[in-house]
PDB file of C-alpha atoms in Angstrom:
ATOM      1  CA  MET C   1      69.851 264.915  12.578  1.00 51.00           C
ATOM      2  CA  GLU C   2      71.499 263.661  15.761  1.00 51.00           C
ATOM      3  CA  ARG C   3      71.114 260.061  14.552  1.00 52.00           C
ATOM      4  CA  LYS C   4      72.891 260.888  11.262  1.00 49.00           C
ATOM      5  CA  ASN C   5      75.804 262.487  13.110  1.00 51.00           C
ATOM      6  CA  ILE C   6      76.213 259.360  15.255  1.00 49.00           C
ATOM      7  CA  ASP C   7      76.222 257.149  12.135  1.00 50.00           C
ATOM      8  CA  ARG C   8      78.901 259.312  10.478  1.00 49.00           C
ATOM      9  CA  LYS C   9      81.084 259.058  13.595  1.00 47.00           C
ATOM     10  CA  LYS C  10      80.790 255.288  13.555  1.00 48.00           C
ATOM     11  CA  ARG C  11      81.943 255.134   9.927  1.00 48.00           C
ATOM     12  CA  ARG C  12      84.911 257.451  10.521  1.00 46.00           C
ATOM     13  CA  LYS C  13      88.313 255.693  10.711  1.00 47.00           C
ATOM     14  CA  PRO C  14      89.808 255.712  14.209  1.00 42.00           C
ATOM     15  CA  SER C  15      92.553 258.202  14.881  1.00 42.00           C
ATOM     16  CA  GLY C  16      95.690 257.566  16.888  1.00 44.00           C
ATOM     17  CA  ALA C  17      98.989 255.860  16.065  1.00 50.00           C
ATOM     18  CA  ALA C  18      99.817 255.663  12.375  1.00 54.00           C
ATOM     19  CA  VAL C  19      99.539 252.283  10.696  1.00 61.00           C
ATOM     20  CA  ILE C  20     102.942 250.680  10.066  1.00 64.00           C
ATOM     21  CA  ARG C  21     102.844 249.906   6.339  1.00 77.00           C
ATOM     22  CA  PRO C  22     105.082 246.970   5.295  1.00 81.00           C
ATOM     23  CA  GLU C  23     105.762 248.489   1.874  1.00 86.00           C
ATOM     24  CA  LEU C  24     107.093 251.686   3.473  1.00 89.00           C
ATOM     25  CA  THR C  25     109.263 249.651   5.846  1.00 90.00           C
ATOM     26  CA  THR C  26     110.785 247.877   2.832  1.00 90.00           C
ATOM     27  CA  ALA C  27     111.367 251.216   1.102  1.00 92.00           C
ATOM     28  CA  LEU C  28     113.083 252.564   4.224  1.00 93.00           C
ATOM     29  CA  PHE C  29     115.401 249.551   4.344  1.00 93.00           C
ATOM     30  CA  ARG C  30     116.341 250.036   0.697  1.00 93.00           C
ATOM     31  CA  ALA C  31     116.909 253.747   1.239  1.00 94.00           C
ATOM     32  CA  LEU C  32     119.098 253.010   4.263  1.00 94.00           C
ATOM     33  CA  PHE C  33     121.296 250.622   2.270  1.00 94.00           C
ATOM     34  CA  GLU C  34     121.651 253.122  -0.575  1.00 94.00           C
ATOM     35  CA  GLU C  35     122.593 255.926   1.817  1.00 95.00           C
ATOM     36  CA  TRP C  36     124.909 253.628   3.783  1.00 93.00           C
ATOM     37  CA  ALA C  37     126.741 252.528   0.616  1.00 93.00           C
ATOM     38  CA  LYS C  38     127.158 256.165  -0.404  1.00 93.00           C
ATOM     39  CA  THR C  39     128.271 257.750   2.885  1.00 93.00           C
ATOM     40  CA  GLY C  40     129.319 255.010   5.296  1.00 91.00           C
ATOM     41  CA  TYR C  41     127.414 254.114   8.453  1.00 91.00           C
ATOM     42  CA  ALA C  42     128.751 256.945  10.614  1.00 89.00           C
ATOM     43  CA  ALA C  43     127.528 259.602   8.178  1.00 92.00           C
ATOM     44  CA  VAL C  44     124.104 258.087   7.477  1.00 93.00           C
ATOM     45  CA  SER C  45     121.438 260.767   7.868  1.00 93.00           C
ATOM     46  CA  MET C  46     117.942 259.721   8.928  1.00 94.00           C
ATOM     47  CA  GLU C  47     116.548 262.752   7.115  1.00 93.00           C
ATOM     48  CA  ARG C  48     118.183 261.719   3.833  1.00 95.00           C
ATOM     49  CA  VAL C  49     117.113 258.092   4.272  1.00 95.00           C
ATOM     50  CA  ALA C  50     113.512 259.157   4.835  1.00 94.00           C
ATOM     51  CA  ALA C  51     113.629 261.469   1.807  1.00 94.00           C
ATOM     52  CA  ARG C  52     114.960 258.645  -0.384  1.00 94.00           C
ATOM     53  CA  ALA C  53     112.018 256.506   0.717  1.00 92.00           C
ATOM     54  CA  GLY C  54     109.527 259.311   0.099  1.00 92.00           C
ATOM     55  CA  ALA C  55     108.656 259.586   3.783  1.00 91.00           C
ATOM     56  CA  GLY C  56     109.213 261.795   6.787  1.00 90.00           C
ATOM     57  CA  LYS C  57     111.789 261.117   9.504  1.00 90.00           C
ATOM     58  CA  ALA C  58     108.937 260.295  11.888  1.00 91.00           C
ATOM     59  CA  ALA C  59     108.261 257.160   9.815  1.00 91.00           C
ATOM     60  CA  ILE C  60     111.661 255.847  10.884  1.00 93.00           C
ATOM     61  CA  TYR C  61     111.340 256.649  14.571  1.00 91.00           C
ATOM     62  CA  ARG C  62     107.846 255.133  14.739  1.00 91.00           C
ATOM     63  CA  ARG C  63     109.521 251.855  13.845  1.00 91.00           C
ATOM     64  CA  TRP C  64     112.978 252.012  15.459  1.00 92.00           C
ATOM     65  CA  PRO C  65     114.213 254.020  18.458  1.00 92.00           C
ATOM     66  CA  SER C  66     117.701 254.560  17.037  1.00 90.00           C
ATOM     67  CA  LYS C  67     119.843 254.371  13.908  1.00 91.00           C
ATOM     68  CA  LEU C  68     121.516 251.259  15.306  1.00 89.00           C
ATOM     69  CA  GLU C  69     118.203 249.429  15.760  1.00 90.00           C
ATOM     70  CA  PHE C  70     117.187 250.516  12.266  1.00 92.00           C
ATOM     71  CA  ALA C  71     120.448 249.208  10.768  1.00 90.00           C
ATOM     72  CA  CYS C  72     120.320 245.913  12.656  1.00 85.00           C
ATOM     73  CA  GLU C  73     116.780 245.146  11.553  1.00 87.00           C
ATOM     74  CA  ALA C  74     117.570 246.157   7.972  1.00 88.00           C
ATOM     75  CA  ILE C  75     120.444 243.677   7.890  1.00 83.00           C
ATOM     76  CA  ARG C  76     118.257 240.953   9.382  1.00 78.00           C
ATOM     77  CA  SER C  77     115.446 241.703   6.931  1.00 77.00           C
ATOM     78  CA  VAL C  78     117.501 240.877   3.864  1.00 71.00           C
ATOM     79  CA  GLU C  79     119.801 238.393   5.577  1.00 61.00           C
ATOM     80  CA  VAL C  80     122.838 239.678   3.670  1.00 52.00           C
ATOM     81  CA  MET C  81     124.872 236.613   4.491  1.00 55.00           C
ATOM     82  CA  ARG C  82     122.036 234.072   4.244  1.00 59.00           C
ATOM     83  CA  LEU C  83     122.770 230.801   2.507  1.00 60.00           C
ATOM     84  CA  GLY C  84     120.552 227.824   1.913  1.00 56.00           C
ATOM     85  CA  SER C  85     121.343 224.753   3.975  1.00 58.00           C
ATOM     86  CA  THR C  86     119.945 222.087   1.678  1.00 74.00           C
ATOM     87  CA  ASP C  87     121.944 218.895   1.304  1.00 84.00           C
ATOM     88  CA  GLN C  88     123.406 218.727  -2.199  1.00 85.00           C
ATOM     89  CA  GLY C  89     124.391 215.076  -1.744  1.00 88.00           C
ATOM     90  CA  SER C  90     128.168 215.336  -1.396  1.00 93.00           C
ATOM     91  CA  LEU C  91     130.876 217.525   0.096  1.00 94.00           C
ATOM     92  CA  GLN C  92     131.973 218.582  -3.381  1.00 93.00           C
ATOM     93  CA  ALA C  93     128.439 219.624  -4.348  1.00 93.00           C
ATOM     94  CA  ASP C  94     127.831 221.356  -1.012  1.00 93.00           C
ATOM     95  CA  ILE C  95     131.024 223.408  -1.421  1.00 93.00           C
ATOM     96  CA  SER C  96     130.091 224.324  -4.994  1.00 92.00           C
ATOM     97  CA  GLU C  97     126.640 225.518  -3.921  1.00 90.00           C
ATOM     98  CA  TYR C  98     128.153 227.438  -0.989  1.00 89.00           C
ATOM     99  CA  LEU C  99     130.570 229.229  -3.315  1.00 91.00           C
ATOM    100  CA  ARG C 100     127.860 230.007  -5.871  1.00 89.00           C
ATOM    101  CA  ALA C 101     125.505 231.474  -3.257  1.00 86.00           C
ATOM    102  CA  THR C 102     128.281 233.427  -1.536  1.00 86.00           C
ATOM    103  CA  ARG C 103     129.497 234.896  -4.809  1.00 89.00           C
ATOM    104  CA  ALA C 104     125.938 236.019  -5.632  1.00 86.00           C
ATOM    105  CA  VAL C 105     125.713 237.862  -2.300  1.00 84.00           C
ATOM    106  CA  LEU C 106     129.152 239.468  -2.422  1.00 86.00           C
ATOM    107  CA  ARG C 107     128.750 240.671  -6.016  1.00 87.00           C
ATOM    108  CA  HIS C 108     125.761 242.870  -5.142  1.00 86.00           C
ATOM    109  CA  PRO C 109     126.929 246.504  -5.561  1.00 88.00           C
ATOM    110  CA  LEU C 110     125.500 247.656  -2.225  1.00 88.00           C
ATOM    111  CA  VAL C 111     126.945 244.689  -0.359  1.00 86.00           C
ATOM    112  CA  ARG C 112     130.384 245.326  -1.838  1.00 88.00           C
ATOM    113  CA  ARG C 113     130.347 248.809  -0.308  1.00 90.00           C
ATOM    114  CA  ILE C 114     128.588 248.099   2.967  1.00 89.00           C
ATOM    115  CA  ILE C 115     130.600 245.083   4.149  1.00 87.00           C
ATOM    116  CA  PRO C 116     133.990 246.863   4.113  1.00 88.00           C
ATOM    117  CA  ASP C 117     132.390 249.797   5.918  1.00 88.00           C
ATOM    118  CA  LEU C 118     130.986 247.430   8.561  1.00 85.00           C
ATOM    119  CA  VAL C 119     134.453 246.052   9.203  1.00 84.00           C
ATOM    120  CA  ALA C 120     136.019 249.526   9.320  1.00 85.00           C
ATOM    121  CA  GLU C 121     133.276 250.818  11.617  1.00 82.00           C
ATOM    122  CA  ARG C 122     133.930 247.980  14.018  1.00 80.00           C
ATOM    123  CA  LEU C 123     137.534 249.129  14.355  1.00 81.00           C
ATOM    124  CA  ARG C 124     136.381 252.685  15.104  1.00 80.00           C
ATOM    125  CA  SER C 125     133.500 251.835  17.394  1.00 76.00           C
ATOM    126  CA  HIS C 126     131.933 248.846  19.129  1.00 78.00           C
ATOM    127  CA  GLU C 127     128.423 249.996  18.228  1.00 76.00           C
ATOM    128  CA  LEU C 128     128.027 247.465  15.414  1.00 79.00           C
ATOM    129  CA  SER C 129     129.911 244.601  17.050  1.00 81.00           C
ATOM    130  CA  THR C 130     126.809 242.656  18.074  1.00 79.00           C
ATOM    131  CA  MET C 131     125.358 242.831  14.574  1.00 77.00           C
ATOM    132  CA  LEU C 132     128.638 241.769  12.981  1.00 80.00           C
ATOM    133  CA  ASP C 133     129.033 238.924  15.443  1.00 82.00           C
ATOM    134  CA  GLY C 134     125.531 237.750  14.566  1.00 77.00           C
ATOM    135  CA  ILE C 135     126.264 237.768  10.835  1.00 76.00           C
ATOM    136  CA  ALA C 136     129.543 235.908  11.325  1.00 78.00           C
ATOM    137  CA  GLU C 137     127.970 233.352  13.648  1.00 80.00           C
ATOM    138  CA  ALA C 138     125.099 232.646  11.242  1.00 77.00           C
ATOM    139  CA  ARG C 139     127.582 232.021   8.435  1.00 79.00           C
ATOM    140  CA  ARG C 140     129.721 229.737  10.572  1.00 84.00           C
ATOM    141  CA  GLN C 141     126.679 227.785  11.751  1.00 84.00           C
ATOM    142  CA  PHE C 142     125.868 227.156   8.109  1.00 84.00           C
ATOM    143  CA  GLY C 143     129.460 225.970   7.625  1.00 88.00           C
ATOM    144  CA  HIS C 144     129.190 223.646  10.618  1.00 91.00           C
ATOM    145  CA  ARG C 145     126.082 222.030   9.104  1.00 90.00           C
ATOM    146  CA  LEU C 146     127.955 221.549   5.824  1.00 91.00           C
ATOM    147  CA  LEU C 147     130.822 219.848   7.673  1.00 94.00           C
ATOM    148  CA  ASP C 148     128.457 217.739   9.794  1.00 94.00           C
ATOM    149  CA  ARG C 149     126.818 216.367   6.659  1.00 93.00           C
ATOM    150  CA  ALA C 150     130.202 215.484   5.158  1.00 94.00           C
ATOM    151  CA  ILE C 151     131.262 213.735   8.383  1.00 96.00           C
ATOM    152  CA  ALA C 152     128.001 211.781   8.438  1.00 95.00           C
ATOM    153  CA  ARG C 153     128.725 210.619   4.857  1.00 94.00           C
ATOM    154  CA  ASN C 154     132.259 209.605   5.929  1.00 95.00           C
ATOM    155  CA  GLU C 155     133.750 212.189   3.554  1.00 96.00           C
ATOM    156  CA  LEU C 156     135.566 214.009   6.365  1.00 95.00           C
ATOM    157  CA  ARG C 157     137.206 212.965   9.608  1.00 95.00           C
ATOM    158  CA  ALA C 158     135.209 213.716  12.726  1.00 94.00           C
ATOM    159  CA  ASP C 159     138.288 215.309  14.332  1.00 95.00           C
ATOM    160  CA  LEU C 160     139.058 217.752  11.511  1.00 94.00           C
ATOM    161  CA  HIS C 161     140.096 221.296  12.443  1.00 95.00           C
ATOM    162  CA  ARG C 162     136.703 222.973  11.994  1.00 94.00           C
ATOM    163  CA  GLU C 163     137.778 226.573  12.461  1.00 93.00           C
ATOM    164  CA  LEU C 164     140.449 226.251   9.791  1.00 94.00           C
ATOM    165  CA  ALA C 165     138.026 224.516   7.419  1.00 94.00           C
ATOM    166  CA  LEU C 166     135.432 227.270   7.867  1.00 93.00           C
ATOM    167  CA  ASP C 167     138.019 229.997   7.303  1.00 92.00           C
ATOM    168  CA  LEU C 168     139.135 228.286   4.100  1.00 92.00           C
ATOM    169  CA  LEU C 169     135.593 228.161   2.705  1.00 90.00           C
ATOM    170  CA  PHE C 170     134.914 231.878   2.934  1.00 88.00           C
ATOM    171  CA  ALA C 171     138.306 233.590   2.720  1.00 91.00           C
ATOM    172  CA  PRO C 172     139.057 233.247  -1.040  1.00 93.00           C
ATOM    173  CA  LEU C 173     135.779 234.817  -2.150  1.00 91.00           C
ATOM    174  CA  TYR C 174     135.964 237.625   0.406  1.00 90.00           C
ATOM    175  CA  SER C 175     139.570 238.369  -0.495  1.00 92.00           C
ATOM    176  CA  ARG C 176     139.010 238.629  -4.225  1.00 92.00           C
ATOM    177  CA  ILE C 177     135.544 240.209  -4.362  1.00 91.00           C
ATOM    178  CA  ILE C 178     135.583 242.540  -1.338  1.00 89.00           C
ATOM    179  CA  ILE C 179     139.270 243.279  -0.798  1.00 89.00           C
ATOM    180  CA  ARG C 180     140.496 243.266  -4.400  1.00 90.00           C
ATOM    181  CA  GLY C 181     137.256 244.281  -6.122  1.00 88.00           C
ATOM    182  CA  LYS C 182     137.518 241.435  -8.623  1.00 89.00           C
ATOM    183  CA  SER C 183     135.153 238.605  -9.457  1.00 87.00           C
ATOM    184  CA  PHE C 184     135.165 234.900 -10.266  1.00 89.00           C
ATOM    185  CA  THR C 185     134.147 233.397 -13.575  1.00 91.00           C
ATOM    186  CA  LYS C 186     132.161 230.169 -13.407  1.00 91.00           C
ATOM    187  CA  ALA C 187     135.259 228.229 -14.497  1.00 94.00           C
ATOM    188  CA  GLU C 188     137.330 229.855 -11.760  1.00 94.00           C
ATOM    189  CA  LEU C 189     134.628 229.131  -9.205  1.00 94.00           C
ATOM    190  CA  ASP C 190     134.666 225.464 -10.247  1.00 94.00           C
ATOM    191  CA  ARG C 191     138.443 225.327  -9.877  1.00 95.00           C
ATOM    192  CA  LEU C 192     138.197 227.000  -6.475  1.00 95.00           C
ATOM    193  CA  GLY C 193     135.584 224.433  -5.443  1.00 94.00           C
ATOM    194  CA  ASN C 194     137.915 221.576  -6.414  1.00 95.00           C
ATOM    195  CA  ALA C 195     140.817 223.167  -4.524  1.00 96.00           C
ATOM    196  CA  LEU C 196     138.723 223.740  -1.393  1.00 95.00           C
ATOM    197  CA  HIS C 197     137.344 220.207  -1.529  1.00 95.00           C
ATOM    198  CA  THR C 198     140.905 218.890  -1.377  1.00 95.00           C
ATOM    199  CA  ALA C 199     142.058 221.427   1.216  1.00 95.00           C
ATOM    200  CA  VAL C 200     139.175 220.846   3.645  1.00 95.00           C
ATOM    201  CA  LYS C 201     139.921 217.134   3.636  1.00 94.00           C
ATOM    202  CA  THR C 202     143.410 217.852   4.976  1.00 94.00           C
ATOM    203  CA  CYS C 203     142.277 220.076   7.851  1.00 91.00           C
TER     204      CYS C 203
END
């Protein structure tokens, strides 16, 4: 009898810290974005986020010590402002691909609500500044690679005004999609690409 009890104990799963399930982490990220888009960052409730994901609040705090850490990792997990850096062969083609990928990101319904709230929250509090700086820097590093390729192909001057060129690339899409709540047709995106191609060359 004693031998059987020992065998059963060996087969029993170890107790202790709960296993961090990747699928629940993904569900928590999605729930956070949905709650964030609905209420704004300041009013996000960890209880409501957990309920949306079908979990308890403890599932959040096992993973992240604070709402800020949770939000930062959620943003990094989906890379909201990620763009591919593949060489399309020319400045014109690189700009077109940049615009297409950026439009796809900015048109997402959650992104269209969360980005303005991020900007507004930064004006109210410095809590999200580091995250916003990281997003902006990643986007500008992508832009620098785009410009470097064009310079290497002799399509742009090496002494062009980089900061102005980078501002030009992103501003039209952000202004229309995020600020005005409008979109671009494919034809309009093509025309914008042609205009930016010409404008960047004059920077």
